[in-house]
mmCIF file with all atom_site columns, C-alpha atoms in Angstrom:
data_model
loop_
_atom_site.group_PDB
_atom_site.id
_atom_site.type_symbol
_atom_site.label_atom_id
_atom_site.label_alt_id
_atom_site.label_comp_id
_atom_site.label_asym_id
_atom_site.label_entity_id
_atom_site.label_seq_id
_atom_site.pdbx_PDB_ins_code
_atom_site.Cartn_x
_atom_site.Cartn_y
_atom_site.Cartn_z
_atom_site.occupancy
_atom_site.B_iso_or_equiv
_atom_site.pdbx_formal_charge
_atom_site.auth_seq_id
_atom_site.auth_comp_id
_atom_site.auth_asym_id
_atom_site.auth_atom_id
_atom_site.pdbx_PDB_model_num
ATOM 1   C CA . UNK A 1 1   ? 0.000   0.000   0.000   1.00 0.00 ? 1   UNK A CA 1
ATOM 2   C CA . UNK A 1 2   ? 1.229   3.496   -0.782  1.00 0.00 ? 2   UNK A CA 1
ATOM 3   C CA . UNK A 1 3   ? 2.138   5.863   2.018   1.00 0.00 ? 3   UNK A CA 1
ATOM 4   C CA . UNK A 1 4   ? -0.444  8.318   0.710   1.00 0.00 ? 4   UNK A CA 1
ATOM 5   C CA . UNK A 1 5   ? -3.349  5.855   0.665   1.00 0.00 ? 5   UNK A CA 1
ATOM 6   C CA . UNK A 1 6   ? -3.587  5.217   4.402   1.00 0.00 ? 6   UNK A CA 1
ATOM 7   C CA . UNK A 1 7   ? -7.118  6.619   4.444   1.00 0.00 ? 7   UNK A CA 1
ATOM 8   C CA . UNK A 1 8   ? -8.604  4.023   2.075   1.00 0.00 ? 8   UNK A CA 1
ATOM 9   C CA . UNK A 1 9   ? -9.100  1.272   4.716   1.00 0.00 ? 9   UNK A CA 1
ATOM 10  C CA . UNK A 1 10  ? -10.650 3.840   7.098   1.00 0.00 ? 10  UNK A CA 1
ATOM 11  C CA . UNK A 1 11  ? -12.985 5.087   4.382   1.00 0.00 ? 11  UNK A CA 1
ATOM 12  C CA . UNK A 1 12  ? -13.956 1.500   3.476   1.00 0.00 ? 12  UNK A CA 1
ATOM 13  C CA . UNK A 1 13  ? -14.666 0.713   7.141   1.00 0.00 ? 13  UNK A CA 1
ATOM 14  C CA . UNK A 1 14  ? -16.800 3.865   7.490   1.00 0.00 ? 14  UNK A CA 1
ATOM 15  C CA . UNK A 1 15  ? -18.758 3.073   4.337   1.00 0.00 ? 15  UNK A CA 1
ATOM 16  C CA . UNK A 1 16  ? -19.273 -0.509  5.530   1.00 0.00 ? 16  UNK A CA 1
ATOM 17  C CA . UNK A 1 17  ? -20.702 0.691   8.833   1.00 0.00 ? 17  UNK A CA 1
ATOM 18  C CA . UNK A 1 18  ? -22.966 3.191   7.032   1.00 0.00 ? 18  UNK A CA 1
ATOM 19  C CA . UNK A 1 19  ? -24.081 0.427   4.647   1.00 0.00 ? 19  UNK A CA 1
ATOM 20  C CA . UNK A 1 20  ? -25.007 -1.847  7.576   1.00 0.00 ? 20  UNK A CA 1
ATOM 21  C CA . UNK A 1 21  ? -26.993 0.938   9.282   1.00 0.00 ? 21  UNK A CA 1
ATOM 22  C CA . UNK A 1 22  ? -28.861 1.862   6.082   1.00 0.00 ? 22  UNK A CA 1
ATOM 23  C CA . UNK A 1 23  ? -29.500 -1.841  5.337   1.00 0.00 ? 23  UNK A CA 1
ATOM 24  C CA . UNK A 1 24  ? -31.065 -2.170  8.783   1.00 0.00 ? 24  UNK A CA 1
ATOM 25  C CA . UNK A 1 25  ? -33.281 0.866   8.027   1.00 0.00 ? 25  UNK A CA 1
ATOM 26  C CA . UNK A 1 26  ? -34.368 -0.787  4.745   1.00 0.00 ? 26  UNK A CA 1
ATOM 27  C CA . UNK A 1 27  ? -35.159 -3.958  6.709   1.00 0.00 ? 27  UNK A CA 1
ATOM 28  C CA . UNK A 1 28  ? -37.260 -2.015  9.226   1.00 0.00 ? 28  UNK A CA 1
ATOM 29  C CA . UNK A 1 29  ? -39.256 -0.348  6.427   1.00 0.00 ? 29  UNK A CA 1
ATOM 30  C CA . UNK A 1 30  ? -39.615 -3.738  4.688   1.00 0.00 ? 30  UNK A CA 1
ATOM 31  C CA . UNK A 1 31  ? -38.029 -2.284  1.537   1.00 0.00 ? 31  UNK A CA 1
ATOM 32  C CA . UNK A 1 32  ? -40.891 0.150   0.877   1.00 0.00 ? 32  UNK A CA 1
ATOM 33  C CA . UNK A 1 33  ? -39.009 3.372   1.582   1.00 0.00 ? 33  UNK A CA 1
ATOM 34  C CA . UNK A 1 34  ? -37.440 4.737   -1.602  1.00 0.00 ? 34  UNK A CA 1
ATOM 35  C CA . UNK A 1 35  ? -35.314 7.107   0.497   1.00 0.00 ? 35  UNK A CA 1
ATOM 36  C CA . UNK A 1 36  ? -33.503 4.294   2.367   1.00 0.00 ? 36  UNK A CA 1
ATOM 37  C CA . UNK A 1 37  ? -33.283 2.122   -0.756  1.00 0.00 ? 37  UNK A CA 1
ATOM 38  C CA . UNK A 1 38  ? -31.614 4.892   -2.733  1.00 0.00 ? 38  UNK A CA 1
ATOM 39  C CA . UNK A 1 39  ? -29.180 5.590   0.146   1.00 0.00 ? 39  UNK A CA 1
ATOM 40  C CA . UNK A 1 40  ? -28.328 1.882   0.345   1.00 0.00 ? 40  UNK A CA 1
ATOM 41  C CA . UNK A 1 41  ? -27.664 1.699   -3.394  1.00 0.00 ? 41  UNK A CA 1
ATOM 42  C CA . UNK A 1 42  ? -25.497 4.841   -3.349  1.00 0.00 ? 42  UNK A CA 1
ATOM 43  C CA . UNK A 1 43  ? -23.411 3.691   -0.392  1.00 0.00 ? 43  UNK A CA 1
ATOM 44  C CA . UNK A 1 44  ? -23.110 0.203   -1.864  1.00 0.00 ? 44  UNK A CA 1
ATOM 45  C CA . UNK A 1 45  ? -21.935 1.674   -5.161  1.00 0.00 ? 45  UNK A CA 1
ATOM 46  C CA . UNK A 1 46  ? -19.371 3.848   -3.382  1.00 0.00 ? 46  UNK A CA 1
ATOM 47  C CA . UNK A 1 47  ? -18.138 0.853   -1.403  1.00 0.00 ? 47  UNK A CA 1
ATOM 48  C CA . UNK A 1 48  ? -17.783 -1.307  -4.518  1.00 0.00 ? 48  UNK A CA 1
ATOM 49  C CA . UNK A 1 49  ? -16.045 1.483   -6.403  1.00 0.00 ? 49  UNK A CA 1
ATOM 50  C CA . UNK A 1 50  ? -13.643 2.149   -3.541  1.00 0.00 ? 50  UNK A CA 1
ATOM 51  C CA . UNK A 1 51  ? -12.689 -1.499  -3.089  1.00 0.00 ? 51  UNK A CA 1
ATOM 52  C CA . UNK A 1 52  ? -12.313 -1.991  -6.852  1.00 0.00 ? 52  UNK A CA 1
ATOM 53  C CA . UNK A 1 53  ? -10.030 1.031   -7.087  1.00 0.00 ? 53  UNK A CA 1
ATOM 54  C CA . UNK A 1 54  ? -8.015  -0.113  -4.083  1.00 0.00 ? 54  UNK A CA 1
ATOM 55  C CA . UNK A 1 55  ? -7.567  -3.616  -5.499  1.00 0.00 ? 55  UNK A CA 1
ATOM 56  C CA . UNK A 1 56  ? -6.570  -2.478  -8.990  1.00 0.00 ? 56  UNK A CA 1
ATOM 57  C CA . UNK A 1 57  ? -3.958  -0.091  -7.612  1.00 0.00 ? 57  UNK A CA 1
ATOM 58  C CA . UNK A 1 58  ? -2.110  -2.882  -5.813  1.00 0.00 ? 58  UNK A CA 1
ATOM 59  C CA . UNK A 1 59  ? 0.949   -4.218  -7.533  1.00 0.00 ? 59  UNK A CA 1
ATOM 60  C CA . UNK A 1 60  ? 0.683   -7.513  -9.339  1.00 0.00 ? 60  UNK A CA 1
ATOM 61  C CA . UNK A 1 61  ? 2.567   -10.362 -7.687  1.00 0.00 ? 61  UNK A CA 1
ATOM 62  C CA . UNK A 1 62  ? 4.478   -12.638 -10.043 1.00 0.00 ? 62  UNK A CA 1
ATOM 63  C CA . UNK A 1 63  ? 7.239   -15.162 -9.649  1.00 0.00 ? 63  UNK A CA 1
ATOM 64  C CA . UNK A 1 64  ? 9.601   -12.904 -11.613 1.00 0.00 ? 64  UNK A CA 1
ATOM 65  C CA . UNK A 1 65  ? 10.669  -9.417  -10.744 1.00 0.00 ? 65  UNK A CA 1
ATOM 66  C CA . UNK A 1 66  ? 9.981   -7.133  -13.700 1.00 0.00 ? 66  UNK A CA 1
ATOM 67  C CA . UNK A 1 67  ? 13.543  -5.845  -13.529 1.00 0.00 ? 67  UNK A CA 1
ATOM 68  C CA . UNK A 1 68  ? 14.991  -9.349  -13.598 1.00 0.00 ? 68  UNK A CA 1
ATOM 69  C CA . UNK A 1 69  ? 15.762  -10.868 -16.990 1.00 0.00 ? 69  UNK A CA 1
ATOM 70  C CA . UNK A 1 70  ? 14.484  -14.276 -18.027 1.00 0.00 ? 70  UNK A CA 1
ATOM 71  C CA . UNK A 1 71  ? 16.839  -17.050 -16.867 1.00 0.00 ? 71  UNK A CA 1
ATOM 72  C CA . UNK A 1 72  ? 19.507  -18.167 -19.325 1.00 0.00 ? 72  UNK A CA 1
ATOM 73  C CA . UNK A 1 73  ? 18.614  -21.016 -21.688 1.00 0.00 ? 73  UNK A CA 1
ATOM 74  C CA . UNK A 1 74  ? 14.923  -21.106 -20.882 1.00 0.00 ? 74  UNK A CA 1
ATOM 75  C CA . UNK A 1 75  ? 13.295  -23.840 -22.996 1.00 0.00 ? 75  UNK A CA 1
ATOM 76  C CA . UNK A 1 76  ? 9.700   -23.997 -24.223 1.00 0.00 ? 76  UNK A CA 1
ATOM 77  C CA . UNK A 1 77  ? 8.209   -26.781 -26.336 1.00 0.00 ? 77  UNK A CA 1
ATOM 78  C CA . UNK A 1 78  ? 5.435   -26.197 -28.863 1.00 0.00 ? 78  UNK A CA 1
ATOM 79  C CA . UNK A 1 79  ? 2.227   -27.840 -27.685 1.00 0.00 ? 79  UNK A CA 1
ATOM 80  C CA . UNK A 1 80  ? 3.160   -27.609 -24.007 1.00 0.00 ? 80  UNK A CA 1
ATOM 81  C CA . UNK A 1 81  ? 1.528   -25.096 -21.706 1.00 0.00 ? 81  UNK A CA 1
ATOM 82  C CA . UNK A 1 82  ? 0.628   -24.629 -18.072 1.00 0.00 ? 82  UNK A CA 1
ATOM 83  C CA . UNK A 1 83  ? -2.483  -26.797 -18.373 1.00 0.00 ? 83  UNK A CA 1
ATOM 84  C CA . UNK A 1 84  ? -0.997  -29.570 -20.526 1.00 0.00 ? 84  UNK A CA 1
ATOM 85  C CA . UNK A 1 85  ? 1.719   -31.525 -18.750 1.00 0.00 ? 85  UNK A CA 1
ATOM 86  C CA . UNK A 1 86  ? 2.198   -34.283 -21.350 1.00 0.00 ? 86  UNK A CA 1
ATOM 87  C CA . UNK A 1 87  ? 3.216   -33.805 -24.969 1.00 0.00 ? 87  UNK A CA 1
ATOM 88  C CA . UNK A 1 88  ? 1.607   -36.362 -27.302 1.00 0.00 ? 88  UNK A CA 1
ATOM 89  C CA . UNK A 1 89  ? 3.796   -37.491 -30.211 1.00 0.00 ? 89  UNK A CA 1
ATOM 90  C CA . UNK A 1 90  ? 2.082   -39.652 -32.821 1.00 0.00 ? 90  UNK A CA 1
ATOM 91  C CA . UNK A 1 91  ? 4.742   -41.166 -35.111 1.00 0.00 ? 91  UNK A CA 1
ATOM 92  C CA . UNK A 1 92  ? 2.174   -41.627 -37.882 1.00 0.00 ? 92  UNK A CA 1
ATOM 93  C CA . UNK A 1 93  ? 2.101   -37.809 -38.067 1.00 0.00 ? 93  UNK A CA 1
ATOM 94  C CA . UNK A 1 94  ? 5.633   -36.792 -37.011 1.00 0.00 ? 94  UNK A CA 1
ATOM 95  C CA . UNK A 1 95  ? 8.529   -37.872 -34.845 1.00 0.00 ? 95  UNK A CA 1
ATOM 96  C CA . UNK A 1 96  ? 9.775   -34.320 -34.280 1.00 0.00 ? 96  UNK A CA 1
ATOM 97  C CA . UNK A 1 97  ? 9.418   -32.040 -31.292 1.00 0.00 ? 97  UNK A CA 1
ATOM 98  C CA . UNK A 1 98  ? 9.743   -28.317 -31.914 1.00 0.00 ? 98  UNK A CA 1
ATOM 99  C CA . UNK A 1 99  ? 10.320  -25.489 -29.504 1.00 0.00 ? 99  UNK A CA 1
ATOM 100 C CA . UNK A 1 100 ? 12.455  -22.486 -28.673 1.00 0.00 ? 100 UNK A CA 1
ATOM 101 C CA . UNK A 1 101 ? 15.198  -21.565 -26.258 1.00 0.00 ? 101 UNK A CA 1
ATOM 102 C CA . UNK A 1 102 ? 15.011  -18.048 -24.817 1.00 0.00 ? 102 UNK A CA 1
ATOM 103 C CA . UNK A 1 103 ? 17.886  -15.982 -23.407 1.00 0.00 ? 103 UNK A CA 1
ATOM 104 C CA . UNK A 1 104 ? 20.179  -18.438 -25.105 1.00 0.00 ? 104 UNK A CA 1
ATOM 105 C CA . UNK A 1 105 ? 23.617  -18.532 -23.609 1.00 0.00 ? 105 UNK A CA 1
ATOM 106 C CA . UNK A 1 106 ? 26.190  -20.767 -25.228 1.00 0.00 ? 106 UNK A CA 1
ATOM 107 C CA . UNK A 1 107 ? 25.846  -23.319 -27.980 1.00 0.00 ? 107 UNK A CA 1
ATOM 108 C CA . UNK A 1 108 ? 26.168  -26.542 -26.010 1.00 0.00 ? 108 UNK A CA 1
ATOM 109 C CA . UNK A 1 109 ? 22.541  -27.589 -25.732 1.00 0.00 ? 109 UNK A CA 1
ATOM 110 C CA . UNK A 1 110 ? 21.680  -31.291 -25.485 1.00 0.00 ? 110 UNK A CA 1
ATOM 111 C CA . UNK A 1 111 ? 18.692  -33.494 -24.772 1.00 0.00 ? 111 UNK A CA 1
ATOM 112 C CA . UNK A 1 112 ? 18.095  -36.948 -23.377 1.00 0.00 ? 112 UNK A CA 1
ATOM 113 C CA . UNK A 1 113 ? 15.073  -39.221 -23.524 1.00 0.00 ? 113 UNK A CA 1
ATOM 114 C CA . UNK A 1 114 ? 14.599  -41.613 -20.621 1.00 0.00 ? 114 UNK A CA 1
ATOM 115 C CA . UNK A 1 115 ? 12.066  -44.338 -19.970 1.00 0.00 ? 115 UNK A CA 1
ATOM 116 C CA . UNK A 1 116 ? 9.011   -43.781 -17.781 1.00 0.00 ? 116 UNK A CA 1
ATOM 117 C CA . UNK A 1 117 ? 10.871  -44.908 -14.641 1.00 0.00 ? 117 UNK A CA 1
ATOM 118 C CA . UNK A 1 118 ? 13.784  -42.620 -15.514 1.00 0.00 ? 118 UNK A CA 1
ATOM 119 C CA . UNK A 1 119 ? 16.228  -45.527 -15.286 1.00 0.00 ? 119 UNK A CA 1
ATOM 120 C CA . UNK A 1 120 ? 17.362  -46.137 -18.849 1.00 0.00 ? 120 UNK A CA 1
ATOM 121 C CA . UNK A 1 121 ? 18.386  -43.468 -21.331 1.00 0.00 ? 121 UNK A CA 1
ATOM 122 C CA . UNK A 1 122 ? 16.970  -44.416 -24.733 1.00 0.00 ? 122 UNK A CA 1
ATOM 123 C CA . UNK A 1 123 ? 18.230  -41.451 -26.787 1.00 0.00 ? 123 UNK A CA 1
ATOM 124 C CA . UNK A 1 124 ? 20.559  -38.484 -26.463 1.00 0.00 ? 124 UNK A CA 1
ATOM 125 C CA . UNK A 1 125 ? 21.580  -35.789 -28.900 1.00 0.00 ? 125 UNK A CA 1
ATOM 126 C CA . UNK A 1 126 ? 22.424  -32.190 -29.553 1.00 0.00 ? 126 UNK A CA 1
ATOM 127 C CA . UNK A 1 127 ? 19.800  -29.502 -29.822 1.00 0.00 ? 127 UNK A CA 1
ATOM 128 C CA . UNK A 1 128 ? 20.430  -27.677 -33.079 1.00 0.00 ? 128 UNK A CA 1
ATOM 129 C CA . UNK A 1 129 ? 18.842  -24.412 -34.192 1.00 0.00 ? 129 UNK A CA 1
ATOM 130 C CA . UNK A 1 130 ? 16.410  -24.522 -37.093 1.00 0.00 ? 130 UNK A CA 1
ATOM 131 C CA . UNK A 1 131 ? 18.316  -21.852 -39.011 1.00 0.00 ? 131 UNK A CA 1
ATOM 132 C CA . UNK A 1 132 ? 21.588  -23.781 -38.582 1.00 0.00 ? 132 UNK A CA 1
ATOM 133 C CA . UNK A 1 133 ? 23.462  -21.312 -36.386 1.00 0.00 ? 133 UNK A CA 1
ATOM 134 C CA . UNK A 1 134 ? 23.144  -20.043 -32.839 1.00 0.00 ? 134 UNK A CA 1
ATOM 135 C CA . UNK A 1 135 ? 23.136  -16.302 -33.449 1.00 0.00 ? 135 UNK A CA 1
ATOM 136 C CA . UNK A 1 136 ? 19.998  -14.983 -31.743 1.00 0.00 ? 136 UNK A CA 1
ATOM 137 C CA . UNK A 1 137 ? 18.902  -14.633 -28.151 1.00 0.00 ? 137 UNK A CA 1
ATOM 138 C CA . UNK A 1 138 ? 15.796  -16.673 -29.031 1.00 0.00 ? 138 UNK A CA 1
ATOM 139 C CA . UNK A 1 139 ? 16.458  -19.733 -31.181 1.00 0.00 ? 139 UNK A CA 1
ATOM 140 C CA . UNK A 1 140 ? 13.862  -22.143 -32.492 1.00 0.00 ? 140 UNK A CA 1
ATOM 141 C CA . UNK A 1 141 ? 14.882  -25.783 -32.573 1.00 0.00 ? 141 UNK A CA 1
ATOM 142 C CA . UNK A 1 142 ? 13.605  -29.208 -33.532 1.00 0.00 ? 142 UNK A CA 1
ATOM 143 C CA . UNK A 1 143 ? 14.387  -32.569 -31.934 1.00 0.00 ? 143 UNK A CA 1
ATOM 144 C CA . UNK A 1 144 ? 13.947  -35.708 -34.023 1.00 0.00 ? 144 UNK A CA 1
ATOM 145 C CA . UNK A 1 145 ? 13.003  -38.717 -31.935 1.00 0.00 ? 145 UNK A CA 1
ATOM 146 C CA . UNK A 1 146 ? 14.344  -42.128 -32.825 1.00 0.00 ? 146 UNK A CA 1
ATOM 147 C CA . UNK A 1 147 ? 11.741  -43.886 -34.966 1.00 0.00 ? 147 UNK A CA 1
ATOM 148 C CA . UNK A 1 148 ? 12.544  -47.140 -33.115 1.00 0.00 ? 148 UNK A CA 1
ATOM 149 C CA . UNK A 1 149 ? 10.978  -45.817 -29.888 1.00 0.00 ? 149 UNK A CA 1
ATOM 150 C CA . UNK A 1 150 ? 8.058   -47.979 -28.804 1.00 0.00 ? 150 UNK A CA 1
ATOM 151 C CA . UNK A 1 151 ? 4.693   -46.616 -27.731 1.00 0.00 ? 151 UNK A CA 1
ATOM 152 C CA . UNK A 1 152 ? 5.173   -45.564 -24.131 1.00 0.00 ? 152 UNK A CA 1
ATOM 153 C CA . UNK A 1 153 ? 5.647   -42.667 -21.751 1.00 0.00 ? 153 UNK A CA 1
ATOM 154 C CA . UNK A 1 154 ? 9.105   -41.042 -21.767 1.00 0.00 ? 154 UNK A CA 1
ATOM 155 C CA . UNK A 1 155 ? 10.821  -38.144 -20.047 1.00 0.00 ? 155 UNK A CA 1
ATOM 156 C CA . UNK A 1 156 ? 12.579  -35.569 -22.209 1.00 0.00 ? 156 UNK A CA 1
ATOM 157 C CA . UNK A 1 157 ? 15.258  -33.528 -20.429 1.00 0.00 ? 157 UNK A CA 1
ATOM 158 C CA . UNK A 1 158 ? 16.790  -30.445 -22.013 1.00 0.00 ? 158 UNK A CA 1
ATOM 159 C CA . UNK A 1 159 ? 20.263  -29.427 -20.809 1.00 0.00 ? 159 UNK A CA 1
ATOM 160 C CA . UNK A 1 160 ? 22.328  -26.324 -21.317 1.00 0.00 ? 160 UNK A CA 1
ATOM 161 C CA . UNK A 1 161 ? 25.655  -28.146 -21.282 1.00 0.00 ? 161 UNK A CA 1
ATOM 162 C CA . UNK A 1 162 ? 27.298  -30.929 -23.287 1.00 0.00 ? 162 UNK A CA 1
ATOM 163 C CA . UNK A 1 163 ? 27.473  -33.125 -20.189 1.00 0.00 ? 163 UNK A CA 1
ATOM 164 C CA . UNK A 1 164 ? 23.931  -34.362 -19.521 1.00 0.00 ? 164 UNK A CA 1
ATOM 165 C CA . UNK A 1 165 ? 24.616  -35.087 -15.842 1.00 0.00 ? 165 UNK A CA 1
ATOM 166 C CA . UNK A 1 166 ? 24.239  -31.346 -15.218 1.00 0.00 ? 166 UNK A CA 1
ATOM 167 C CA . UNK A 1 167 ? 20.977  -30.323 -13.645 1.00 0.00 ? 167 UNK A CA 1
ATOM 168 C CA . UNK A 1 168 ? 18.379  -30.002 -16.376 1.00 0.00 ? 168 UNK A CA 1
ATOM 169 C CA . UNK A 1 169 ? 16.681  -26.750 -17.251 1.00 0.00 ? 169 UNK A CA 1
ATOM 170 C CA . UNK A 1 170 ? 13.416  -28.410 -18.172 1.00 0.00 ? 170 UNK A CA 1
ATOM 171 C CA . UNK A 1 171 ? 11.986  -31.896 -18.097 1.00 0.00 ? 171 UNK A CA 1
ATOM 172 C CA . UNK A 1 172 ? 8.885   -32.850 -20.033 1.00 0.00 ? 172 UNK A CA 1
ATOM 173 C CA . UNK A 1 173 ? 6.719   -35.937 -20.112 1.00 0.00 ? 173 UNK A CA 1
ATOM 174 C CA . UNK A 1 174 ? 6.096   -37.174 -23.644 1.00 0.00 ? 174 UNK A CA 1
ATOM 175 C CA . UNK A 1 175 ? 3.671   -39.880 -24.735 1.00 0.00 ? 175 UNK A CA 1
ATOM 176 C CA . UNK A 1 176 ? 4.863   -41.636 -27.883 1.00 0.00 ? 176 UNK A CA 1
ATOM 177 C CA . UNK A 1 177 ? 2.419   -43.530 -30.059 1.00 0.00 ? 177 UNK A CA 1
ATOM 178 C CA . UNK A 1 178 ? 4.256   -45.692 -32.592 1.00 0.00 ? 178 UNK A CA 1
ATOM 179 C CA . UNK A 1 179 ? 2.290   -48.171 -34.678 1.00 0.00 ? 179 UNK A CA 1
ATOM 180 C CA . UNK A 1 180 ? 5.429   -49.987 -35.913 1.00 0.00 ? 180 UNK A CA 1
#
């Protein structure tokens, strides 16, 4: 809350008390008095307007500070969003996963595909930019999955170093459907 808006909670409390008193007067008149009804509507409107203004003037809370840059090598896959936690790959359509890396730092980007229990690694490889060269802060990429993968659930990890035992930046669950 701003230093200059200390009066808003006091004003809201005063309007709330006035609203309760006027509501009681409307109750006593059984809603037939236009005077008390109009006062109740006016005070209610003021109270709603005040609380709406107070709420919209608060700062928005996010997980990132607006002054902070996006973390280095932040990966996003096409088809993945906050509500969809599994990426479906149907090999009869394509065996490629596309996405982008933001705030790209370095050129040593790799991926690994592990089984559903995360015990065995079934595929590893380099992440290469679609345009053939890492020269932008945001680079689009495509990962081609091994066509020998069987229909199952896998975990795709994207790393920002050549050595895949580094902590991963992102891990995604992928569901592969392969009719072969």
